[in-house]
mmCIF file of C-alpha atoms in Angstrom:
data_model
loop_
_atom_site.group_PDB
_atom_site.id
_atom_site.type_symbol
_atom_site.label_atom_id
_atom_site.label_comp_id
_atom_site.label_asym_id
_atom_site.label_seq_id
_atom_site.Cartn_x
_atom_site.Cartn_y
_atom_site.Cartn_z
ATOM 1 C CA UNK A 254 17.809 -39.949 -36.468
ATOM 2 C CA UNK A 255 17.825 -36.362 -36.600
ATOM 3 C CA UNK A 256 20.462 -34.181 -37.488
ATOM 4 C CA UNK A 257 21.661 -32.535 -33.971
ATOM 5 C CA UNK A 258 24.233 -29.786 -35.948
ATOM 6 C CA UNK A 259 23.874 -25.871 -36.746
ATOM 7 C CA UNK A 260 25.802 -24.212 -38.511
ATOM 8 C CA UNK A 261 26.966 -21.541 -36.195
ATOM 9 C CA UNK A 262 28.802 -19.350 -38.876
ATOM 10 C CA UNK A 263 26.804 -17.769 -42.797
ATOM 11 C CA UNK A 264 28.235 -18.216 -45.733
ATOM 12 C CA UNK A 265 28.442 -14.260 -45.677
ATOM 13 C CA UNK A 266 30.725 -14.886 -42.613
ATOM 14 C CA UNK A 267 32.523 -17.990 -43.651
ATOM 15 C CA UNK A 268 33.406 -16.089 -46.981
ATOM 16 C CA UNK A 269 34.809 -12.922 -44.767
ATOM 17 C CA UNK A 270 36.962 -15.041 -43.211
ATOM 18 C CA UNK A 271 38.443 -16.970 -45.716
ATOM 19 C CA UNK A 272 38.878 -13.832 -48.152
ATOM 20 C CA UNK A 273 40.678 -11.816 -44.562
ATOM 21 C CA UNK A 274 42.928 -14.554 -43.351
ATOM 22 C CA UNK A 275 43.679 -15.287 -47.412
ATOM 23 C CA UNK A 276 44.736 -11.807 -48.010
ATOM 24 C CA UNK A 277 46.727 -11.504 -43.939
ATOM 25 C CA UNK A 278 50.171 -10.676 -44.110
ATOM 26 C CA UNK A 279 53.076 -9.391 -41.382
ATOM 27 C CA UNK A 280 56.170 -7.072 -42.040
ATOM 28 C CA UNK A 281 58.487 -7.725 -38.391
ATOM 29 C CA UNK A 282 59.841 -5.406 -36.468
ATOM 30 C CA UNK A 283 62.651 -6.474 -33.642
ATOM 31 C CA UNK A 284 61.879 -5.475 -31.010
ATOM 32 C CA UNK A 285 64.321 -6.820 -28.459
ATOM 33 C CA UNK A 286 66.175 -9.960 -27.526
ATOM 34 C CA UNK A 287 63.844 -11.953 -25.865
ATOM 35 C CA UNK A 288 60.136 -10.430 -27.866
ATOM 36 C CA UNK A 289 59.207 -9.794 -31.050
ATOM 37 C CA UNK A 290 57.009 -7.128 -33.144
ATOM 38 C CA UNK A 291 54.732 -8.479 -36.074
ATOM 39 C CA UNK A 292 52.730 -5.403 -37.790
ATOM 40 C CA UNK A 293 50.025 -7.892 -39.353
ATOM 41 C CA UNK A 294 47.275 -5.850 -42.288
ATOM 42 C CA UNK A 295 44.323 -7.464 -43.535
ATOM 43 C CA UNK A 296 42.829 -7.299 -47.084
ATOM 44 C CA UNK A 297 39.572 -5.077 -45.824
ATOM 45 C CA UNK A 298 40.750 -3.674 -42.452
ATOM 46 C CA UNK A 299 43.426 -0.554 -41.502
ATOM 47 C CA UNK A 300 44.700 1.653 -38.308
ATOM 48 C CA UNK A 301 41.649 4.351 -39.701
ATOM 49 C CA UNK A 302 45.048 6.823 -38.311
ATOM 50 C CA UNK A 303 47.411 5.964 -40.372
ATOM 51 C CA UNK A 304 45.646 3.921 -42.492
ATOM 52 C CA UNK A 305 48.388 1.104 -42.458
ATOM 53 C CA UNK A 306 48.212 -2.173 -40.583
ATOM 54 C CA UNK A 307 45.394 -3.641 -38.938
ATOM 55 C CA UNK A 308 47.035 -4.665 -35.671
ATOM 56 C CA UNK A 309 50.639 -5.927 -33.891
ATOM 57 C CA UNK A 310 51.363 -9.632 -32.427
ATOM 58 C CA UNK A 311 53.986 -9.011 -30.087
ATOM 59 C CA UNK A 312 55.660 -12.407 -29.082
ATOM 60 C CA UNK A 313 57.515 -12.215 -25.184
ATOM 61 C CA UNK A 314 59.823 -15.679 -24.946
ATOM 62 C CA UNK A 315 59.624 -16.539 -21.149
ATOM 63 C CA UNK A 316 63.710 -16.959 -21.288
ATOM 64 C CA UNK A 317 64.799 -17.226 -17.980
ATOM 65 C CA UNK A 318 62.190 -20.304 -16.579
ATOM 66 C CA UNK A 319 62.552 -23.393 -18.442
ATOM 67 C CA UNK A 320 60.751 -25.552 -16.767
ATOM 68 C CA UNK A 321 57.419 -25.111 -17.633
ATOM 69 C CA UNK A 322 57.448 -22.357 -21.213
ATOM 70 C CA UNK A 323 54.900 -19.852 -22.162
ATOM 71 C CA UNK A 324 55.154 -18.009 -25.209
ATOM 72 C CA UNK A 325 53.126 -14.415 -23.784
ATOM 73 C CA UNK A 326 51.435 -13.624 -27.467
ATOM 74 C CA UNK A 327 49.779 -10.388 -27.660
ATOM 75 C CA UNK A 328 46.891 -9.544 -30.515
ATOM 76 C CA UNK A 329 46.197 -6.107 -30.472
ATOM 77 C CA UNK A 330 44.060 -4.656 -33.511
ATOM 78 C CA UNK A 331 43.562 -1.031 -34.014
ATOM 79 C CA UNK A 332 40.301 -1.283 -36.843
ATOM 80 C CA UNK A 333 37.234 0.179 -34.727
ATOM 81 C CA UNK A 334 34.220 -2.470 -37.091
ATOM 82 C CA UNK A 335 37.080 -5.935 -35.340
ATOM 83 C CA UNK A 336 35.664 -4.593 -31.947
ATOM 84 C CA UNK A 337 32.182 -4.437 -33.544
ATOM 85 C CA UNK A 338 30.913 -7.502 -31.663
ATOM 86 C CA UNK A 339 29.279 -9.807 -35.061
ATOM 87 C CA UNK A 340 32.852 -9.174 -35.847
ATOM 88 C CA UNK A 341 33.348 -11.923 -32.714
ATOM 89 C CA UNK A 342 34.539 -14.785 -34.902
ATOM 90 C CA UNK A 343 36.413 -13.061 -37.526
ATOM 91 C CA UNK A 344 38.898 -11.964 -34.987
ATOM 92 C CA UNK A 345 38.686 -15.169 -33.447
ATOM 93 C CA UNK A 346 40.006 -16.812 -37.025
ATOM 94 C CA UNK A 347 42.386 -14.252 -37.196
ATOM 95 C CA UNK A 348 43.551 -14.720 -33.353
ATOM 96 C CA UNK A 349 44.031 -18.234 -34.211
ATOM 97 C CA UNK A 350 45.647 -17.683 -37.948
ATOM 98 C CA UNK A 351 47.838 -15.274 -36.150
ATOM 99 C CA UNK A 352 49.010 -18.405 -33.387
ATOM 100 C CA UNK A 353 49.713 -20.500 -36.029
ATOM 101 C CA UNK A 354 51.497 -19.286 -38.333
ATOM 102 C CA UNK A 355 54.100 -17.117 -36.294
ATOM 103 C CA UNK A 356 53.802 -19.556 -32.628
ATOM 104 C CA UNK A 357 53.295 -22.767 -33.782
ATOM 105 C CA UNK A 358 52.736 -25.176 -32.162
ATOM 106 C CA UNK A 359 54.489 -23.911 -28.530
ATOM 107 C CA UNK A 360 52.448 -23.830 -25.142
ATOM 108 C CA UNK A 361 51.093 -20.077 -25.302
ATOM 109 C CA UNK A 362 48.704 -17.416 -23.587
ATOM 110 C CA UNK A 363 47.442 -15.054 -25.100
ATOM 111 C CA UNK A 364 45.260 -11.724 -25.487
ATOM 112 C CA UNK A 365 43.267 -10.073 -27.846
ATOM 113 C CA UNK A 366 42.279 -6.478 -27.716
ATOM 114 C CA UNK A 367 39.715 -6.103 -30.042
ATOM 115 C CA UNK A 368 36.904 -3.826 -28.029
ATOM 116 C CA UNK A 369 34.446 -6.237 -26.904
ATOM 117 C CA UNK A 370 36.265 -9.131 -29.133
ATOM 118 C CA UNK A 371 38.932 -9.241 -26.402
ATOM 119 C CA UNK A 372 39.789 -12.473 -24.550
ATOM 120 C CA UNK A 373 42.422 -14.482 -23.319
ATOM 121 C CA UNK A 374 43.646 -18.307 -24.143
ATOM 122 C CA UNK A 375 45.663 -20.555 -23.716
ATOM 123 C CA UNK A 376 47.384 -23.146 -26.889
ATOM 124 C CA UNK A 377 49.037 -26.055 -24.932
ATOM 125 C CA UNK A 378 50.426 -28.770 -27.285
#
């Protein structure tokens, strides 16, 4: 039987994803009783104006409707290099890791803003 598995990512892309995720860090900035704002720091990418955080994550908790609770998470990546189509897999991996670390296993509506690599997703437990 023939092996039908095709590797999508090159070894170079895998190494870059691993390097960025390993160096991923956050600082929390209080926003309101129902939301948090986290600055996202990456080893290779930075805000082009300030040279600081590559982006931010805003987590908004829906505290009024407890029947079907979704956490609304918005990730904004400011470094224009992350807006390029060749970084689509990297942006997806970074966003996935941010959701795993900051939101965990909660049901989440995700909106990622990163130029051409922007997308929406839904995480359900």
